[in-house]
Short mmCIF file of C-alpha atoms in Angstrom, two decimals:
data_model
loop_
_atom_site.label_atom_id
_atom_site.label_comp_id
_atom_site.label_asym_id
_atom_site.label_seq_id
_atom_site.Cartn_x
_atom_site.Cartn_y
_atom_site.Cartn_z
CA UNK A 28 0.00 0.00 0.00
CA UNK A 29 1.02 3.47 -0.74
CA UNK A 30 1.82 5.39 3.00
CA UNK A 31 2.63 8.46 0.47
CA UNK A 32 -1.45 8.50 -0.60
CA UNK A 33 -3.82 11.21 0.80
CA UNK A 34 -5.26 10.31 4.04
CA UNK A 35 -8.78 11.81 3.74
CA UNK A 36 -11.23 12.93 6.34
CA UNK A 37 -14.71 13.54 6.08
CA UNK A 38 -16.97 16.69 5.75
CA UNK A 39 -19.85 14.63 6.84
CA UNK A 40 -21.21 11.48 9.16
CA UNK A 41 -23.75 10.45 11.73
CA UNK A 42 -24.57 7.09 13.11
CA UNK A 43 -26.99 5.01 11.60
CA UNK A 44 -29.77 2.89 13.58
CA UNK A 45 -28.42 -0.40 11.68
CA UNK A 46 -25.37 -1.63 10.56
CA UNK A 47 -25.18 -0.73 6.37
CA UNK A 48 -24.15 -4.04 4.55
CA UNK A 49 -24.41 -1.92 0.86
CA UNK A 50 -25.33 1.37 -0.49
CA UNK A 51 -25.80 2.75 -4.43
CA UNK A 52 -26.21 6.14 -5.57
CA UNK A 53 -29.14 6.03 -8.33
CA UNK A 54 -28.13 6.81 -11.68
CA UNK A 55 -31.91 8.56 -12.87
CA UNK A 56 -31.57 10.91 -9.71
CA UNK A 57 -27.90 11.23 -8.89
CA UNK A 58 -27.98 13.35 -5.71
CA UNK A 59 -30.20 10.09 -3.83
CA UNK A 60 -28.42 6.94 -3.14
CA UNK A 61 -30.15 3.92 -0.74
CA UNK A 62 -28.52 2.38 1.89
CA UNK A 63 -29.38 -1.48 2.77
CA UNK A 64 -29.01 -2.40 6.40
CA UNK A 65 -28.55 -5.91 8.24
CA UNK A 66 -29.88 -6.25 11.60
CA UNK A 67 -28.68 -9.63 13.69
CA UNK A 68 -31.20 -9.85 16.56
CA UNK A 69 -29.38 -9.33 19.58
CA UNK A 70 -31.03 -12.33 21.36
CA UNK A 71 -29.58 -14.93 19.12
CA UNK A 72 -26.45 -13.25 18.02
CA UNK A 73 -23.64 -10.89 19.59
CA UNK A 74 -20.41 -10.84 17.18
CA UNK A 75 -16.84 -11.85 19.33
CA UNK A 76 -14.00 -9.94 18.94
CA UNK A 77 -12.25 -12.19 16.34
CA UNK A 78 -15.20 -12.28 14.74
CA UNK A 79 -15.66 -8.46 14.64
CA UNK A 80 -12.05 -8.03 13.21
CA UNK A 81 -12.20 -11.49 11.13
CA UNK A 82 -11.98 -10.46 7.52
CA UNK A 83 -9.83 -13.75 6.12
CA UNK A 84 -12.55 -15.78 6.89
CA UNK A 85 -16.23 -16.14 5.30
CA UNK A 86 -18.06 -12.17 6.42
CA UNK A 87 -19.98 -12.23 9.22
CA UNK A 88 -23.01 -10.26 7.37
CA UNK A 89 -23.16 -13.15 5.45
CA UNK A 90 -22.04 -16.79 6.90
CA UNK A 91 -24.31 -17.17 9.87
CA UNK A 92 -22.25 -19.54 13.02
CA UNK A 93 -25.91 -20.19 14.34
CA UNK A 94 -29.25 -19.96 13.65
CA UNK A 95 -30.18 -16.59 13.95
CA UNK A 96 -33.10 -13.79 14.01
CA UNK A 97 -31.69 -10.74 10.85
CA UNK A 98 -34.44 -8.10 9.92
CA UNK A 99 -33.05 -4.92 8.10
CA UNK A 100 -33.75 -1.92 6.24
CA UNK A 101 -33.52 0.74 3.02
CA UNK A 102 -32.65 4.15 3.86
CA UNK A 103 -33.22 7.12 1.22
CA UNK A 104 -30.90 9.63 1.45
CA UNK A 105 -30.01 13.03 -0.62
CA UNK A 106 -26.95 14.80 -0.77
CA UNK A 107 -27.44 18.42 -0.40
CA UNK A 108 -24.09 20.21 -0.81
CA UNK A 109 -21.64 19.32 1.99
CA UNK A 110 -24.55 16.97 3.64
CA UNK A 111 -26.83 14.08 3.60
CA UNK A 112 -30.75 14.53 4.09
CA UNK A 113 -32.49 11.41 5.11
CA UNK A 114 -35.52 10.72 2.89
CA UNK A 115 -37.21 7.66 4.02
CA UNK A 116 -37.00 4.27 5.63
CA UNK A 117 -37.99 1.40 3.97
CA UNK A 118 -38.47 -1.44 6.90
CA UNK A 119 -37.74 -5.01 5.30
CA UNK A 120 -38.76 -8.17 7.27
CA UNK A 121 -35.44 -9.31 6.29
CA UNK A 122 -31.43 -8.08 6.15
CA UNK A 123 -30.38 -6.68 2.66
CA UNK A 124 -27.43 -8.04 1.83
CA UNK A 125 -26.91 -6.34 -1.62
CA UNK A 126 -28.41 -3.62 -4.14
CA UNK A 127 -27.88 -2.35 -7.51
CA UNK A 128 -29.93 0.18 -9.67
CA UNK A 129 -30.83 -1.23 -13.23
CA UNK A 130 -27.78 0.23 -15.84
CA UNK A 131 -30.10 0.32 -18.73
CA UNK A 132 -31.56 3.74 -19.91
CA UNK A 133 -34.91 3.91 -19.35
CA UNK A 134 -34.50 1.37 -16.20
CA UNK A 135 -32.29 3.10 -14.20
CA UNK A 136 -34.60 4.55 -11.06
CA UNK A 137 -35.55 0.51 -10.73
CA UNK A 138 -33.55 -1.05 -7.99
CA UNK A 139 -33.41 -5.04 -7.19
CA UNK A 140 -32.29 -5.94 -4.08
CA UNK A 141 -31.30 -9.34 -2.53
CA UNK A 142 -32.05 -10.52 1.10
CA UNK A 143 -30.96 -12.90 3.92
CA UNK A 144 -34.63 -15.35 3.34
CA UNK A 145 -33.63 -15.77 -0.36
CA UNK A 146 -35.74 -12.77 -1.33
CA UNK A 147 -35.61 -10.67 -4.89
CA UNK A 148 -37.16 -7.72 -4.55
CA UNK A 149 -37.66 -4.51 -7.37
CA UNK A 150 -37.77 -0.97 -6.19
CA UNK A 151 -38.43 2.19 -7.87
CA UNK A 152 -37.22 5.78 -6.75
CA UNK A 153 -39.67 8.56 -8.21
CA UNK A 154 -38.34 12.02 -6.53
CA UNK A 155 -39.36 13.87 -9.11
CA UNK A 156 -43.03 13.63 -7.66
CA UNK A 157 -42.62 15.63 -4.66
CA UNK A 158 -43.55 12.59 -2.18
CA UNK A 159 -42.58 12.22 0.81
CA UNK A 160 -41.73 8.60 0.38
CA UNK A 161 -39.87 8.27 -3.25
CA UNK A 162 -38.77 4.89 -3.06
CA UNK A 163 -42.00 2.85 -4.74
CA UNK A 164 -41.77 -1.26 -3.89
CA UNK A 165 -42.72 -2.95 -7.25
CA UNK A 166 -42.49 -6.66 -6.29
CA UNK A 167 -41.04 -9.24 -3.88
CA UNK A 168 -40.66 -12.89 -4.40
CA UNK A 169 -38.75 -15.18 -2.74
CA UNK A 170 -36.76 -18.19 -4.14
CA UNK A 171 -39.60 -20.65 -4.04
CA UNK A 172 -41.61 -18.66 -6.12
CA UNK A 173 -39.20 -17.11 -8.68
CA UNK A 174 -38.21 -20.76 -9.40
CA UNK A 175 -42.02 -22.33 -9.65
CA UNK A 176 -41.35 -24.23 -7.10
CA UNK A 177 -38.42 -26.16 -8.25
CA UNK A 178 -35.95 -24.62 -5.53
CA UNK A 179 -37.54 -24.75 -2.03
CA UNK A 180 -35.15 -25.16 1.05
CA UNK A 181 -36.17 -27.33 3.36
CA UNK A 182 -36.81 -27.31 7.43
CA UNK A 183 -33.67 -25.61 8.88
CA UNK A 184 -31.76 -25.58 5.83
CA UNK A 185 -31.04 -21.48 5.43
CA UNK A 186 -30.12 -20.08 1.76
CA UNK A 187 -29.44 -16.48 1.45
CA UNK A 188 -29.06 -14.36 -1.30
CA UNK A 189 -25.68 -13.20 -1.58
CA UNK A 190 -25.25 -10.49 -4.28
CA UNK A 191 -26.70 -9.41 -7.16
CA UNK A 192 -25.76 -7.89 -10.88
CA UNK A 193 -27.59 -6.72 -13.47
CA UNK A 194 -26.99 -7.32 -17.46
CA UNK A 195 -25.15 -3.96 -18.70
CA UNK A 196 -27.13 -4.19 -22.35
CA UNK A 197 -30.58 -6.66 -21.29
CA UNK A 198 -32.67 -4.65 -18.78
CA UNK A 199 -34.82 -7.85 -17.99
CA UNK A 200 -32.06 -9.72 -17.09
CA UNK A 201 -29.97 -10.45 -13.85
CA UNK A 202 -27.49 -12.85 -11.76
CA UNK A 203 -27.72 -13.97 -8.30
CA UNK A 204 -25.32 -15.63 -5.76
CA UNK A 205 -26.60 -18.01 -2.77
CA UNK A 206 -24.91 -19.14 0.56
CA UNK A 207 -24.85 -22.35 -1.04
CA UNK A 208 -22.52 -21.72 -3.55
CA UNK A 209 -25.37 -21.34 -6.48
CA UNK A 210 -25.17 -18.91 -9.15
CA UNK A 211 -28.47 -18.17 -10.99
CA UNK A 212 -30.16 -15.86 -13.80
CA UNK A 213 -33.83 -14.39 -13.49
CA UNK A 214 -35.56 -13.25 -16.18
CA UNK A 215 -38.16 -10.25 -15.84
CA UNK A 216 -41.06 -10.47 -18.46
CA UNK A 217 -41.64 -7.01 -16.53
CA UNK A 218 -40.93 -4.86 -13.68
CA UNK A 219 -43.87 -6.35 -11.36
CA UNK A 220 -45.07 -9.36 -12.29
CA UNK A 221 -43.23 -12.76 -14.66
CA UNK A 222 -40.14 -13.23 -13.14
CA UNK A 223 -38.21 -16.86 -13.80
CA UNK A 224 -35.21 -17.80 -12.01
CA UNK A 225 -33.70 -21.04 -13.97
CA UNK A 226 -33.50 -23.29 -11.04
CA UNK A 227 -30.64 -25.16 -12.95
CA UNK A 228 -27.38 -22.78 -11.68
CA UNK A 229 -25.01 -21.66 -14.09
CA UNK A 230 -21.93 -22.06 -12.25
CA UNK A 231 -21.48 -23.73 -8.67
CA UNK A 232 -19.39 -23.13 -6.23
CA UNK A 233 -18.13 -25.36 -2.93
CA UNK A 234 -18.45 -22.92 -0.87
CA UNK A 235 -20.78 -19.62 -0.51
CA UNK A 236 -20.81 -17.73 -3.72
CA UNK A 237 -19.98 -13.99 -2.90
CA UNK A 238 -20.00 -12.34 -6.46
CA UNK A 239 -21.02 -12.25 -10.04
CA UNK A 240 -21.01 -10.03 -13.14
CA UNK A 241 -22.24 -10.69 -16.10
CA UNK A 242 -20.57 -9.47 -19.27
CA UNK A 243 -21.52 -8.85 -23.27
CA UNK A 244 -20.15 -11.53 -24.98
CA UNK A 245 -17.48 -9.08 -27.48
CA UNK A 246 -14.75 -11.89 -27.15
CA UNK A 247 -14.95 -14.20 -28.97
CA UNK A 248 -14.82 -14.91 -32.30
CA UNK A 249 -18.33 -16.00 -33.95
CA UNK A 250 -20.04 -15.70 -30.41
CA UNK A 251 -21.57 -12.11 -30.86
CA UNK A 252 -23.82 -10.35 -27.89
CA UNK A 253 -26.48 -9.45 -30.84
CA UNK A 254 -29.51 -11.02 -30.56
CA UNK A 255 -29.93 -14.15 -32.77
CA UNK A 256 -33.69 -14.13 -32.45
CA UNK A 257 -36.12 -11.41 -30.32
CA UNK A 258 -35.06 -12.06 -27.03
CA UNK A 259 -32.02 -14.19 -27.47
CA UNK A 260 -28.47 -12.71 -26.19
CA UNK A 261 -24.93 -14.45 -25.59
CA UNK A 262 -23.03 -13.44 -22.59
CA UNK A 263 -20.16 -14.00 -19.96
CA UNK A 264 -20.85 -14.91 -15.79
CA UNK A 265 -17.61 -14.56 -13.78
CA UNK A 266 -18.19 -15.43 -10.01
CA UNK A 267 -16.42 -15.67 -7.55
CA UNK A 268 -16.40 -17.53 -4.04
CA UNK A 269 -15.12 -18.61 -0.27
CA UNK A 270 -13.98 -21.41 -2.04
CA UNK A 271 -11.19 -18.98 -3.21
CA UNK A 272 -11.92 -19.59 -6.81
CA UNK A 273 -12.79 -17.44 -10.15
CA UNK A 274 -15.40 -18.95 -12.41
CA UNK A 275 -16.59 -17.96 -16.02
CA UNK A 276 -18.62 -19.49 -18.31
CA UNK A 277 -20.12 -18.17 -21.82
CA UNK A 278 -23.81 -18.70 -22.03
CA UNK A 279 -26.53 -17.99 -24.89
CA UNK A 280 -30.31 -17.66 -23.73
CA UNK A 281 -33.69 -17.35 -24.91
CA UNK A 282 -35.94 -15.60 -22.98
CA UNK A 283 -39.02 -16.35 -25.13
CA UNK A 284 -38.95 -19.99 -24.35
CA UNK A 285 -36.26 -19.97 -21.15
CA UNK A 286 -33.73 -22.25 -23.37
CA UNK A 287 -30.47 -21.98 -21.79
CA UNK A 288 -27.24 -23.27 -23.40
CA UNK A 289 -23.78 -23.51 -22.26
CA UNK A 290 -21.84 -22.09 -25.61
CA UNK A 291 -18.27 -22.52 -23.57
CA UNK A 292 -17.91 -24.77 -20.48
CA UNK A 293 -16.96 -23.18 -17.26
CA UNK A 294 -13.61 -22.44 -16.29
CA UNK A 295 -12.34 -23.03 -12.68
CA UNK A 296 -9.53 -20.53 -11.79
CA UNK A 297 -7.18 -20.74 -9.07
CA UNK A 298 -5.12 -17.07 -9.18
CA UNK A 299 -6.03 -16.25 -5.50
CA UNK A 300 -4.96 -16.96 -1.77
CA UNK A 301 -8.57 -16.09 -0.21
CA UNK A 302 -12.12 -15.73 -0.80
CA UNK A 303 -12.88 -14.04 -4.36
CA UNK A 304 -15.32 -11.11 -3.19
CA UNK A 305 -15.68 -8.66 -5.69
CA UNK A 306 -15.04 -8.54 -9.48
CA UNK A 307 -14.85 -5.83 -12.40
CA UNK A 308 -14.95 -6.18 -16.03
CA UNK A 309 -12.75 -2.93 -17.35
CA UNK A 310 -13.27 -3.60 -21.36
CA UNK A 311 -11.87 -5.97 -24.51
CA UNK A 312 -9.08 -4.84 -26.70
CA UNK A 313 -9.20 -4.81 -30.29
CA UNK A 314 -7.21 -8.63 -29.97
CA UNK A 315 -10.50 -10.11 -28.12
CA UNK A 316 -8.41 -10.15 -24.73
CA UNK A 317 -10.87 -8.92 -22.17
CA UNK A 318 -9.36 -7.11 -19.40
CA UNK A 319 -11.39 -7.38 -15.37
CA UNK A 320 -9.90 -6.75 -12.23
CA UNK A 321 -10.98 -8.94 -8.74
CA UNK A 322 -11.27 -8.35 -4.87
CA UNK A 323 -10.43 -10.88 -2.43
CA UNK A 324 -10.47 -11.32 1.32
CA UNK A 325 -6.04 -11.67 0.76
CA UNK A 326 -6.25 -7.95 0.82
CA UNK A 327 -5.33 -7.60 -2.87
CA UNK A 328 -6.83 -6.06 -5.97
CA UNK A 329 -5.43 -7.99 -9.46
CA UNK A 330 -5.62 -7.07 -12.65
CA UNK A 331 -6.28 -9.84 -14.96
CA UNK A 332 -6.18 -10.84 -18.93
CA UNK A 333 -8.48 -12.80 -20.76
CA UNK A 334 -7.86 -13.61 -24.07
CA UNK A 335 -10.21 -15.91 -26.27
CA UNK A 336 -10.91 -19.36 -25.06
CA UNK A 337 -7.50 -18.84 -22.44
CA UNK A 338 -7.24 -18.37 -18.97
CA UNK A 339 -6.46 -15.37 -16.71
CA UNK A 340 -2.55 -14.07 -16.64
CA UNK A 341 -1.98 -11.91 -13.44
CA UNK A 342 -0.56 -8.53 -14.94
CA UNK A 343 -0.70 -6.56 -11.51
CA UNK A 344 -1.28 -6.85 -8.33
CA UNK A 345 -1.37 -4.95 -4.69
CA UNK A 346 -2.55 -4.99 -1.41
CA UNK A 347 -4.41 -2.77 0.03
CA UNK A 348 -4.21 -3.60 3.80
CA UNK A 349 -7.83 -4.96 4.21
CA UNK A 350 -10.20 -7.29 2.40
CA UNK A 351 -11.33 -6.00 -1.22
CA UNK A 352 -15.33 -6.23 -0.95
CA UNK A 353 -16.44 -3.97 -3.00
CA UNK A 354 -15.22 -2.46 -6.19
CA UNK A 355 -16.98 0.84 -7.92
CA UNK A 356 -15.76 2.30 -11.81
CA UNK A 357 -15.36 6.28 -11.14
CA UNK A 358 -13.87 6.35 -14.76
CA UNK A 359 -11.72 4.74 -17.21
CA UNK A 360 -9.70 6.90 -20.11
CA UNK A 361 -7.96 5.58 -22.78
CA UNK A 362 -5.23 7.60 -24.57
CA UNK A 363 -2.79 5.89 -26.63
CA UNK A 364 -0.80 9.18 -27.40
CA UNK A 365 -0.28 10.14 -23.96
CA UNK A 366 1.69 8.76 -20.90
CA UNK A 367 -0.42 5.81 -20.65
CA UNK A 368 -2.36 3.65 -23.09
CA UNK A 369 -5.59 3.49 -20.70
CA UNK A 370 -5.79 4.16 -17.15
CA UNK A 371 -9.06 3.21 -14.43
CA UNK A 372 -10.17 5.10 -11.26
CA UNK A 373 -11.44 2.68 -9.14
CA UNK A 374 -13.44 2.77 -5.75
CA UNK A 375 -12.58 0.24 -3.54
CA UNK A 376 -14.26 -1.34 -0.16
CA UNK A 377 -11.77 -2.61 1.98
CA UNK A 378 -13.39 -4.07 4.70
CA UNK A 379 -11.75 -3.51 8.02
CA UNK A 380 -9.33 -0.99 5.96
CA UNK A 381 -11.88 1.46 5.14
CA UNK A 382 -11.86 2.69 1.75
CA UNK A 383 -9.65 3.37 -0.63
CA UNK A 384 -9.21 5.07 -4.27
CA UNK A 385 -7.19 3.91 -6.81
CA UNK A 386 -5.71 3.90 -10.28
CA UNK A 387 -4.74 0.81 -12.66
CA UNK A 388 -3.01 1.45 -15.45
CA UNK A 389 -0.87 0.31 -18.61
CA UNK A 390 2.10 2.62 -20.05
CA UNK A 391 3.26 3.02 -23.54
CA UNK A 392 5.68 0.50 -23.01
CA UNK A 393 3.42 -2.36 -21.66
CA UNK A 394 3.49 -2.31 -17.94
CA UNK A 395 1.32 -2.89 -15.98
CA UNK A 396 0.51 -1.06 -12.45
CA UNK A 397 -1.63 -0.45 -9.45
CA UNK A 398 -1.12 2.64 -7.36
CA UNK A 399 -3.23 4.07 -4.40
CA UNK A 400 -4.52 7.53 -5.04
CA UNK A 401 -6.75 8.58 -1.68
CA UNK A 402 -7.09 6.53 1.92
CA UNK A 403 -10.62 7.07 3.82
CA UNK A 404 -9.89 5.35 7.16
CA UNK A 405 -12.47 6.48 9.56
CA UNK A 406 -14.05 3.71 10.01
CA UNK A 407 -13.52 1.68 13.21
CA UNK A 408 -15.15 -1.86 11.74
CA UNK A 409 -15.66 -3.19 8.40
CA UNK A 410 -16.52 -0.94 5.35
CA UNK A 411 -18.75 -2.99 3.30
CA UNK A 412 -20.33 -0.38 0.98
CA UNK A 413 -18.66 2.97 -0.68
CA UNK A 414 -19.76 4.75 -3.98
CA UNK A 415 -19.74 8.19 -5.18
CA UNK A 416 -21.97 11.23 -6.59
CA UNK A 417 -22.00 10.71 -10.40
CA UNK A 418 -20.74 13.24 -13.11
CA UNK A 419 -18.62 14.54 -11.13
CA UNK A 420 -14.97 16.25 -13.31
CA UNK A 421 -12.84 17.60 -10.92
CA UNK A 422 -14.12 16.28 -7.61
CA UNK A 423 -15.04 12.74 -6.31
CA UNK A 424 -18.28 12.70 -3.34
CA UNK A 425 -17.98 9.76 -1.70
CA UNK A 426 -20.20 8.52 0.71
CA UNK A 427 -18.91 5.23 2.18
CA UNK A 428 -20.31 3.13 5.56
CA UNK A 429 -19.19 0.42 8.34
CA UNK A 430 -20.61 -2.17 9.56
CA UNK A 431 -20.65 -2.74 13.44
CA UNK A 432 -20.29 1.21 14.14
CA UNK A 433 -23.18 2.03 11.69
CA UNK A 434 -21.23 4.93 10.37
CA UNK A 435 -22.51 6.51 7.47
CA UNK A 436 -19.43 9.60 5.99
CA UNK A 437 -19.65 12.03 3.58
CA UNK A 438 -15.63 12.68 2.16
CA UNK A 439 -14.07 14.46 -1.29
CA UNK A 440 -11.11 13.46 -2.90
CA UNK A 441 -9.85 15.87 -5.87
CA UNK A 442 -9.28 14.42 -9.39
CA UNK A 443 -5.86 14.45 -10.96
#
């Protein structure tokens, strides 16, 4: 880690009633971002010390020791200058675990969230209106439902929702993680009503399944992302998992009649020393190599290459002093007559670390590099969630939480 990289402080915080497991800012309204928040019942569960400070090990927000009591919430709050309104309080019956705001224009006030009783739910924040209470629930249905039936857990045996991600180019379309190690795609005929999770997974993990992105398939040669029929689209899953372990596959599916086919088997990688927790496709060069960048609870961010039908070469690495959770895209700029070929700002949740901002990058003369750019460590416990105001040029507005403190701060980093 870079000791020579701003340490930041913040302009802004206050202590939240819940501990925040994830937070988004909302890309239709950018000065409102939700916060989801992950109660453990104090009856059934009080964390230990190790397991307060444990972050090389499974999270605690999401690998229960015993059987326990979670209920949560989703905050709405508004940044106003140098400070954060509160909006409204969603009260869920269960913890949120993860959240994400549809990419898609024309989709991108609808927000799916994922819960600790297996629970999709669909969101949709309408400010505009002058309500009190913007955030607008759409639908909830749990995983016995969104699979007809076909996945139903039986007495005692707990599966949570993990994570979430939604297709970048297919707004009816998203991934899911489980505690079991399960990673499946739902389909959403519409925003409230239709939804189909294939109850066959697309890629399995041993051990709880912690991440997943999906990714146009631009790759690989004669597997194009353009629809072959209405409804049909090819495209990349990575995951990752406690098992330590990166997975892709390439899949092509047919919502029309739910036909799902593996186009390319997937690929098991072993490239890291811990729990893969976060991952981030950056883009594909002109050669087909596709270029993504991974978390992991061994403290390190990589930069990886993919290149048609191969498998990942390290190119960079570095810790950053805590476990990678979370990692956000501020911006990515390619240049090819400048210093460096391409270089990507990156916001990064580092667990009991706090946060951290920082560049990747490749030089004219084909190195490869990771270097720290801005250090939030205010946190006392572990800094699950982090993002920032979009559109901003010269100025990042970060708003970043922690778990068993419940702080929620407001901090600014300037751009170089």
């Amino acid at each position: 880690m870079d000791e020579s990289a701003g340490l930041v402080q913040s302009i802004w915080s206050r202590e939240l009633n819940l501990p925040p497991s994830c937070i988004e800012f909302c890309p239709a309204h950018p000065s409102y971002f939700l916060v989801g928040t992950y109660n453990l019942e104090k009856d059934n569960f009080e964390p230990t010390n190790d397991e307060r400070n444990d972050d090389t090990e499974a999270s605690q927000i999401a690998q229960p020791k015993r059987t326990q009591s979670r209920n949560g919430s989703i905050l709405v709050f508004r940044v106003d200058g140098g400070e954060i309104m509160h909006v409204q309080t969603q009260v869920q019956s269960s913890a949120l675990l993860d959240l994400h705001f549809n990419p898609n224009i024309g989709y991108q006030d609808i927000c799916a969230t994922v819960s600790s009783t297996a629970i999709l739910a669909l969101f949709k924040l309408v400010p505009d209106t002058g309500e009190k209470q913007p955030l607008k629930h759409l639908n909830t249905l749990g995983i016995s439902a969104l699979s007809e039936g076909e996945i139903t857990p039986s007495e005692g045996a707990e599966i949570l929702f993990l994570s979430l991600c939604w297709h970048p180019s297919r707004a009816d379309m998203l991934a899911l993680t489980t505690s079991t190690g399960h990673v499946y795609l739902v389909h959403l005929s519409s925003m409230d009503n239709g939804w189909k999770l294939h109850s066959e997974p697309v890629i399995i993990h041993t051990l709880e399944a912690w991440t997943v992105t999906l990714a146009p398939n631009v790759g690989f040669p004669g597997l194009s992302d353009e629809p072959k029929a209405p409804g049909e689209v090819t495209f990349r899953v990575f995951s990752g998992g406690d098992d330590s372990k990166l997975r892709f596959g390439t899949f092509n599916w047919d919502a029309t009649d739910g036909q799902l086919t593996e186009t390319l088997p997937a690929v098991e990688f072993r490239g890291h020393d811990a729990g893969v927790t976060a991952i981030l496709p950056l883009f594909v060069d002109d050669n087909g190599v596709e270029l993504f960048i991974t978390g992991s609870y061994d403290e390190n961010i990589r930069l990886f290459s993919l290149a048609p039908y191969g498998r990942p070469k390290n190119l960079a690495e570095k810790g950053l002093g805590g476990g990678v959770w979370r990692l956000k895209l501020i911006n990515l700029i390619k240049d090819p007559s400048g210093d460096l070929v391409w270089k990507a700002t990156i916001l990064a949740s580092c667990m009991h670390a706090g946060a951290r901002v920082v560049e990747v990058f490749q030089t004219k003369v084909g190195e490869f590099g990771v270097s720290v750019k801005g250090r939030f460590e205010e946190h006392k416990s572990m800094n699950y969630g982090s993002d920032f105001v979009p559109g901003g040029k010269d100025k990042l507005t970060i708003v970043s939480t922690s778990f068993y403190d419940r702080l929620l701060c407001l901090w600014e980093l300037k751009l170089p």
